[in-house]
Coordinates of C-alpha atoms (C1' of nucleotides) in Angstrom, one line a residue:
Chain A
X1 CA -18.7 6.4 84.7
X2 CA -17.4 9.9 85.5
X3 CA -20.1 11.8 87.3
X4 CA -21.3 14.7 85.4
X5 CA -20.7 18.2 87.2
X6 CA -23.8 20.2 87.9
X7 CA -22.5 23.0 85.5
X8 CA -22.2 20.5 82.7
X9 CA -25.8 19.3 83.5
X10 CA -27.0 22.9 83.4
X11 CA -25.1 23.7 80.2
X12 CA -26.7 20.3 78.6
X13 CA -30.3 21.2 79.7
X14 CA -29.9 24.7 78.4
X15 CA -28.7 23.5 75.0
X16 CA -31.8 21.3 74.8
X17 CA -34.1 24.4 75.6
X18 CA -32.1 26.8 73.3
X19 CA -32.7 24.4 70.5
X20 CA -36.3 24.4 70.9
X21 CA -36.8 28.0 71.4
X22 CA -33.7 29.7 70.7
X23 CA -31.3 31.6 73.1
X24 CA -33.3 34.9 73.5
X25 CA -36.6 33.0 74.2
X26 CA -35.4 30.8 77.0
X27 CA -35.3 32.6 80.3
X28 CA -33.2 31.6 83.4
X29 CA -36.5 30.7 85.1
X30 CA -37.2 28.3 82.2
X31 CA -33.8 26.9 82.6
X32 CA -34.1 26.5 86.5
X33 CA -37.5 24.9 86.2
X34 CA -36.2 22.4 83.6
X35 CA -33.4 21.6 86.3
X36 CA -35.9 21.3 89.1
X37 CA -34.4 24.4 91.0
X38 CA -34.9 28.1 91.3
X39 CA -33.3 30.8 89.0
X40 CA -31.1 32.2 91.7
X41 CA -29.6 28.7 92.4
X42 CA -28.2 28.5 88.8
X43 CA -25.7 31.2 89.8
X44 CA -24.0 28.9 92.2
X45 CA -22.6 27.1 89.1
X46 CA -22.5 29.6 86.2
X47 CA -21.6 33.2 86.2
X48 CA -24.1 34.4 83.5
X49 CA -26.6 33.3 80.8
X50 CA -24.0 34.4 78.1
X51 CA -21.5 32.2 79.7
X52 CA -23.8 29.1 79.0
X53 CA -23.8 30.2 75.2
X54 CA -20.2 30.8 75.1
X55 CA -19.2 27.3 76.4
X56 CA -21.8 25.7 74.0
X57 CA -20.8 27.3 70.9
X58 CA -17.1 28.0 71.2
X59 CA -16.2 24.5 72.5
X60 CA -17.7 23.0 69.2
X61 CA -16.4 25.6 66.9
X62 CA -12.9 24.8 68.4
X63 CA -13.6 21.0 67.9
X64 CA -14.3 21.7 64.2
X65 CA -11.4 23.8 63.8
X66 CA -9.0 21.2 65.3
X67 CA -10.5 18.4 63.2
X68 CA -10.4 20.5 60.0
X69 CA -6.7 20.9 60.6
X70 CA -6.0 17.2 60.8
X71 CA -8.1 16.6 57.7
X72 CA -6.4 19.4 55.4
X73 CA -2.9 18.3 56.4
X74 CA -3.4 14.8 55.9
X75 CA -2.3 13.1 52.6
X76 CA -5.7 11.9 51.4
X77 CA -7.3 12.8 48.0
X78 CA -9.8 15.7 48.0
X79 CA -12.7 13.5 47.5
X80 CA -11.6 11.6 50.6
X81 CA -11.1 14.5 52.6
X82 CA -14.6 15.7 51.7
X83 CA -15.9 12.3 53.0
X84 CA -14.0 12.8 56.2
X85 CA -15.7 16.2 56.5
X86 CA -19.0 14.6 56.1
X87 CA -18.1 12.0 58.8
X88 CA -17.0 14.7 61.1
X89 CA -20.3 16.6 60.9
X90 CA -22.3 13.5 61.4
X91 CA -20.2 12.3 64.3
X92 CA -20.4 15.5 66.2
X93 CA -23.9 16.1 65.5
X94 CA -25.0 12.5 66.7
X95 CA -22.9 13.4 69.8
X96 CA -24.2 16.7 70.7
X97 CA -27.5 17.5 68.5
X98 CA -28.7 20.3 70.9
X99 CA -25.3 22.0 70.9
X100 CA -25.2 22.1 67.0
X101 CA -28.6 23.5 66.9
X102 CA -27.3 26.1 69.2
X103 CA -24.2 26.8 67.1
X104 CA -26.3 27.2 64.1
X105 CA -29.0 29.3 65.3
X106 CA -27.7 31.5 68.3
X107 CA -24.1 32.3 67.4
X108 CA -25.3 36.0 66.7
X109 CA -26.1 36.4 70.4
X110 CA -22.5 35.9 71.4
X111 CA -21.0 39.1 72.9
X112 CA -17.4 39.0 73.8
X113 CA -16.6 35.9 71.8
X114 CA -18.6 36.8 68.6
X115 CA -15.6 38.2 66.7
X116 CA -13.6 34.9 67.7
X117 CA -16.3 32.8 66.5
X118 CA -16.6 34.5 63.2
X119 CA -12.9 34.1 62.7
X120 CA -13.0 30.3 63.2
X121 CA -16.0 30.0 60.9
X122 CA -14.4 32.1 58.2
X123 CA -11.2 29.9 58.4
X124 CA -13.3 26.7 58.3
X125 CA -15.1 27.7 55.3
X126 CA -11.8 28.8 53.5
X127 CA -10.2 25.3 54.3
X128 CA -13.4 23.7 53.0
X129 CA -13.2 25.8 49.6
X130 CA -9.4 25.1 49.3
X131 CA -10.1 21.4 49.5
X132 CA -12.5 21.7 46.7
X133 CA -10.2 23.8 44.6
X134 CA -7.6 21.2 45.0
X135 CA -10.1 18.5 43.9
X136 CA -11.0 20.6 40.9
X137 CA -7.3 20.9 40.0
X138 CA -6.6 17.3 40.3
X139 CA -9.7 16.5 38.3
X140 CA -11.5 14.8 40.9
X141 CA -14.2 17.3 41.1
X142 CA -16.2 19.1 38.3
X143 CA -14.9 22.5 37.3
X144 CA -17.9 24.3 38.9
X145 CA -18.1 27.4 41.2
X146 CA -16.4 26.2 44.4
X147 CA -18.4 28.5 46.5
X148 CA -21.6 26.9 45.3
X149 CA -20.2 23.5 45.9
X150 CA -19.1 24.4 49.3
X151 CA -22.3 26.0 50.1
X152 CA -24.5 23.2 48.9
X153 CA -22.6 20.6 51.0
X154 CA -22.2 22.7 54.0
X155 CA -25.7 23.6 54.1
X156 CA -26.8 20.0 54.3
X157 CA -24.2 19.2 56.9
X158 CA -25.2 22.1 59.1
X159 CA -28.9 21.0 59.1
X160 CA -28.1 17.6 60.2
X161 CA -29.3 18.5 63.6
X162 CA -32.7 19.0 62.3
X163 CA -32.8 15.5 61.0
X164 CA -30.8 13.3 63.1
X165 CA -33.0 13.3 66.2
X166 CA -35.9 11.9 64.1
X167 CA -34.2 8.7 63.2
X168 CA -34.0 6.2 66.0
X169 CA -31.4 4.0 64.6
X170 CA -28.8 6.4 63.8
X171 CA -25.8 4.4 62.7
X172 CA -23.2 7.2 62.2
X173 CA -21.0 5.4 59.7
X174 CA -23.9 4.3 57.4
X175 CA -25.6 7.6 57.5
X176 CA -22.3 9.3 56.7
X177 CA -21.8 6.9 53.7
X178 CA -25.2 7.4 52.4
X179 CA -24.8 11.0 52.6
X180 CA -21.3 11.2 51.1
X181 CA -22.8 9.3 48.2
X182 CA -25.7 11.7 47.6
X183 CA -23.6 14.8 48.0
X184 CA -20.7 13.6 45.9
X185 CA -22.3 11.5 43.3
X186 CA -25.5 13.1 43.0
X187 CA -28.9 11.4 42.7
X188 CA -29.4 10.8 38.9
X189 CA -28.9 7.5 37.3
Chain B
X1 CA -45.2 52.0 41.2
X2 CA -47.7 51.0 43.9
X3 CA -47.3 52.9 47.0
X4 CA -46.3 50.4 49.8
X5 CA -48.6 50.8 52.8
X6 CA -47.3 51.7 56.3
X7 CA -48.2 48.4 57.5
X8 CA -46.1 46.7 54.7
X9 CA -43.1 48.8 55.6
X10 CA -43.3 47.7 59.1
X11 CA -43.5 44.2 58.1
X12 CA -40.7 44.5 55.7
X13 CA -38.6 46.3 58.3
X14 CA -39.5 43.7 61.0
X15 CA -38.4 40.7 58.7
X16 CA -34.9 42.3 58.4
X17 CA -34.5 42.7 62.0
X18 CA -35.8 39.2 62.6
X19 CA -33.3 37.9 60.2
X20 CA -30.4 39.6 62.1
X21 CA -31.3 38.8 65.7
X22 CA -34.3 36.5 65.7
X23 CA -38.0 37.2 66.7
X24 CA -37.6 37.0 70.4
X25 CA -34.6 39.3 70.4
X26 CA -36.2 42.1 68.5
X27 CA -38.2 44.5 70.6
X28 CA -41.0 46.7 69.5
X29 CA -38.9 49.6 70.5
X30 CA -36.0 48.3 68.2
X31 CA -38.5 47.9 65.2
X32 CA -39.9 51.5 66.1
X33 CA -36.5 52.9 65.9
X34 CA -35.6 51.4 62.6
X35 CA -38.9 52.9 61.4
X36 CA -38.0 56.3 62.9
X37 CA -41.0 56.5 65.1
X38 CA -42.0 55.5 68.7
X39 CA -43.1 52.0 69.8
X40 CA -46.7 52.9 70.6
X41 CA -47.3 54.3 67.1
X42 CA -46.7 50.8 65.6
X43 CA -50.2 49.9 67.1
X44 CA -51.8 52.3 64.6
X45 CA -50.8 49.8 61.9
X46 CA -50.6 46.5 63.5
X47 CA -52.3 44.6 66.2
X48 CA -49.4 42.9 67.8
X49 CA -45.9 41.6 67.5
X50 CA -47.3 38.3 66.9
X51 CA -49.3 39.5 63.8
X52 CA -46.2 40.4 62.1
X53 CA -44.7 37.1 62.5
X54 CA -47.8 35.5 61.2
X55 CA -48.1 37.7 58.1
X56 CA -44.2 37.2 57.2
X57 CA -44.3 33.3 57.7
X58 CA -47.8 32.2 56.6
X59 CA -47.9 34.1 53.5
X60 CA -44.6 32.5 52.5
X61 CA -45.7 28.9 53.4
X62 CA -48.8 29.4 51.5
X63 CA -46.9 30.6 48.4
X64 CA -44.8 27.4 48.5
X65 CA -47.9 25.3 49.0
X66 CA -49.4 26.8 46.0
X67 CA -46.4 26.4 43.7
X68 CA -45.8 22.9 44.9
X69 CA -49.4 21.9 43.9
X70 CA -48.8 23.3 40.4
X71 CA -45.5 21.3 40.2
X72 CA -46.8 18.1 41.5
X73 CA -49.9 18.1 39.2
X74 CA -47.8 18.8 36.1
X75 CA -46.8 16.3 33.4
X76 CA -43.1 16.7 33.7
X77 CA -40.7 14.1 34.7
X78 CA -39.4 13.7 38.2
X79 CA -36.0 15.3 37.6
X80 CA -37.6 18.2 35.8
X81 CA -39.9 18.5 38.7
X82 CA -37.0 18.7 41.0
X83 CA -35.4 21.4 38.9
X84 CA -38.8 23.3 39.2
X85 CA -38.5 23.1 42.9
X86 CA -34.9 24.3 43.0
X87 CA -36.0 27.4 40.8
X88 CA -39.0 28.1 43.1
X89 CA -36.8 28.3 46.2
X90 CA -34.2 30.5 44.5
X91 CA -36.9 32.7 42.9
X92 CA -38.6 33.3 46.3
X93 CA -35.5 33.7 48.4
X94 CA -34.2 36.3 46.1
X95 CA -37.5 38.1 46.2
X96 CA -37.8 37.9 50.0
X97 CA -34.6 37.0 51.7
X98 CA -35.4 38.3 55.1
X99 CA -38.8 36.6 55.0
X100 CA -37.2 33.4 54.2
X101 CA -34.7 33.7 57.0
X102 CA -37.7 34.5 59.4
X103 CA -39.6 31.3 58.0
X104 CA -36.6 29.1 58.7
X105 CA -35.7 30.4 62.1
X106 CA -38.7 31.7 63.9
X107 CA -41.6 29.4 62.9
X108 CA -41.7 27.9 66.3
X109 CA -42.8 31.3 67.7
X110 CA -45.9 31.2 66.0
X111 CA -48.7 30.9 68.4
X112 CA -52.2 30.6 66.9
X113 CA -51.0 29.6 63.5
X114 CA -48.3 27.1 64.6
X115 CA -50.2 24.0 63.9
X116 CA -51.4 25.3 60.5
X117 CA -47.8 26.0 59.5
X118 CA -46.6 22.6 60.5
X119 CA -49.4 21.0 58.5
X120 CA -48.3 22.9 55.5
X121 CA -44.6 22.0 55.9
X122 CA -45.6 18.4 56.4
X123 CA -47.5 18.3 53.2
X124 CA -44.7 20.0 51.2
X125 CA -42.2 17.6 52.5
X126 CA -44.4 14.7 51.7
X127 CA -45.1 15.9 48.1
X128 CA -41.3 16.4 47.8
X129 CA -40.7 12.8 48.7
X130 CA -43.4 11.5 46.5
X131 CA -41.7 13.2 43.6
X132 CA -38.5 11.5 44.5
X133 CA -40.1 8.1 44.9
X134 CA -41.6 8.4 41.6
X135 CA -38.4 9.3 40.1
X136 CA -36.8 6.2 41.6
X137 CA -39.6 4.0 40.2
X138 CA -39.2 5.4 36.7
X139 CA -35.4 5.0 37.0
X140 CA -34.4 8.6 36.6
X141 CA -33.1 8.7 40.3
X142 CA -30.8 6.2 42.2
X143 CA -32.6 3.9 44.4
X144 CA -31.4 5.4 47.5
X145 CA -33.3 6.6 50.8
X146 CA -35.8 9.1 49.7
X147 CA -35.7 10.8 52.9
X148 CA -32.0 11.4 52.7
X149 CA -32.1 12.6 49.4
X150 CA -35.1 15.1 50.2
X151 CA -33.2 16.2 53.4
X152 CA -30.1 16.7 51.4
X153 CA -31.7 18.9 48.8
X154 CA -34.1 20.7 50.9
X155 CA -31.5 21.7 53.5
X156 CA -29.6 23.3 50.8
X157 CA -32.5 25.1 49.5
X158 CA -33.6 26.2 52.9
X159 CA -30.2 27.8 53.6
X160 CA -30.3 30.0 50.4
X161 CA -31.3 33.1 52.4
X162 CA -27.7 32.8 54.1
X163 CA -26.1 32.9 50.9
X164 CA -27.9 34.9 48.3
X165 CA -27.4 38.2 50.0
X166 CA -23.7 37.9 49.6
X167 CA -23.7 37.5 45.8
X168 CA -24.2 40.9 44.2
X169 CA -25.0 39.8 41.0
X170 CA -27.8 37.3 41.7
X171 CA -29.1 36.0 38.3
X172 CA -31.8 33.8 39.6
X173 CA -31.9 31.6 36.4
X174 CA -28.2 31.0 36.5
X175 CA -28.0 30.2 40.1
X176 CA -30.9 27.8 40.0
X177 CA -29.2 25.9 37.1
X178 CA -25.9 25.7 38.7
X179 CA -27.4 24.5 42.1
X180 CA -29.6 22.0 40.2
X181 CA -26.6 20.5 38.5
X182 CA -24.7 20.0 41.8
X183 CA -27.6 18.8 43.6
X184 CA -28.7 16.3 40.9
X185 CA -25.5 15.3 39.2
X186 CA -23.2 15.5 42.1
X187 CA -19.9 17.2 42.0
X188 CA -17.4 14.3 40.9
X189 CA -16.0 13.8 37.4
Chain C
dC1 C1' -18.3 16.5 117.1
dA2 C1' -16.9 20.5 114.5
dA3 C1' -15.6 22.7 110.2
dG4 C1' -16.0 23.2 105.6
dC5 C1' -18.2 23.0 101.4
dA6 C1' -21.7 22.3 97.7
dA7 C1' -26.1 23.4 96.4
dA8 C1' -30.2 24.7 97.4
dC9 C1' -33.4 28.8 99.2
dT10 C1' -36.3 33.6 99.7
dA11 C1' -36.4 38.3 98.6
dA12 C1' -35.4 41.9 96.1
dC13 C1' -33.8 45.2 92.3
dA14 C1' -33.4 47.9 88.3
dA15 C1' -34.1 47.6 83.5
dG16 C1' -36.6 46.3 79.8
dT17 C1' -41.1 44.0 77.8
dG18 C1' -45.5 44.3 74.8
dT19 C1' -49.3 46.9 74.8
dT20 C1' -53.2 50.5 76.0
dA21 C1' -55.3 55.0 76.6
dG22 C1' -55.8 59.3 75.2
dT23 C1' -54.1 63.3 72.5
dT24 C1' -52.2 66.2 68.6
dA25 C1' -51.1 67.6 64.0
dA26 C1' -51.3 67.4 59.3
dA27 C1' -53.2 65.7 55.0
dT28 C1' -57.4 64.5 52.4
dA29 C1' -62.4 64.5 51.2
dT30 C1' -66.9 66.5 51.4
Chain D
dA1 C1' -64.6 75.7 55.3
dT2 C1' -65.6 71.7 57.8
dA3 C1' -65.2 66.9 58.7
dT4 C1' -62.7 62.9 58.5
dT5 C1' -58.7 60.0 58.3
dT6 C1' -54.0 59.1 58.9
dA7 C1' -50.3 58.7 61.7
dA8 C1' -47.6 60.2 64.8
dC9 C1' -47.0 61.6 70.0
dT10 C1' -46.6 61.3 75.6
dA11 C1' -47.6 58.6 79.6
dA12 C1' -48.3 54.8 81.9
dC13 C1' -49.6 49.9 83.0
dA14 C1' -48.5 45.2 84.6
dC15 C1' -45.4 41.8 83.8
dT16 C1' -41.0 39.7 82.9
dT17 C1' -36.0 39.8 82.6
dG18 C1' -31.2 38.6 84.4
dT19 C1' -28.8 39.0 88.5
dT20 C1' -27.3 40.0 93.5
dA21 C1' -27.2 39.4 98.5
dG22 C1' -27.7 36.9 102.3
dT23 C1' -29.2 32.7 104.5
dT24 C1' -30.3 27.7 105.2
dT25 C1' -29.5 22.8 104.7
dG26 C1' -27.3 18.4 104.5
dC27 C1' -23.2 16.0 103.3
dT28 C1' -18.3 14.9 103.7
dT29 C1' -13.8 15.3 106.0
dG30 C1' -10.5 16.4 109.9

DNA sequence: CAAGCAAACTAACAAGTGTTAGTTAAATAT
DNA sequence: ATATTTAACTAACACTTGTTAGTTTGCTTG
């Protein structure tokens, strides 16, 4: 068992608070209280409130970017790639629910790193659309507006953080499978 | 053309700012500057920052509640009811994009009205699930976890505010139709 | 035992927060 | 013409914000 550093503890606690109230509404004194220390003591471990946000969001965004690169350069069919994307989101959200909430709701409060984040997000969405387009070309996916399809799927995946903590028995694999079926095959008989 | 009251102007402007930065990050001075006046002058029209949030969110939540009551007591088939829900979300989001962003992101900053809001939301989601369950019973909808189905559809509908402003030519009806098709029939061939 | 270090503390600051009080100027109604 | 209303203003308040400086405490290592 690797001992978690104090800094990692702070970031984890911050992510939890950010999920509940949002970055702006959480004060350094709130965070300190949650850690059982005084606000000034936080600065022995982190350099600023902003740094906490940066670490939470950028590390997640880079993880998504990396995994997307593996998926898009793989040799699977488009539909299978979509399933891999669903699994990716489920897995990361299960592992780091608070961070995902933060990524979704507080990205606009990034300062130095805002442009970088937006760039990563834009690329991710473009890769997503390209996969859908290739699936349309290969006749795996209906010839409908790729943006609507992307938006529809990605909205659900991005909202997973709202829903996953409610389920006690989160089996990542079975959730990813159920979700893939609904998103890809629809719900009608 | 009914002349908009000053209070309505303030609330509209506030909703726009809240969408961009969130309730907590928008100061009364920000809002005043956006209105071209001083912060103290706002208080000739509104009683508090909190009141602005309340008006934006509660009026929308009540509108959804009212429309949901019409839909659920109607005589349509379950699938048609789902389509009506999709249309409802598209229509309200087109009409009040900023307010919908606020509803989705800032509800937790409600004070007096938080419990009331949560109650309305809970009822809405329960009605939604009941429609899905009735569709499963009548064999219109696949016999899958109703919660997953509800979550999947509602996540997309709740994220519409992120997507609708990007499209210049939003034809509500055609968007609702495309979206219904993707959400209900899926995307595979 | 001494030195070094990690991690907490108290005290304080400068800037920004929502909000109130009291006033003024122009438009509208009597 | 006078009175009322609307909507802005200046000045200030009490409090909260992120952050810095300097200090203390207890553990670990030479």
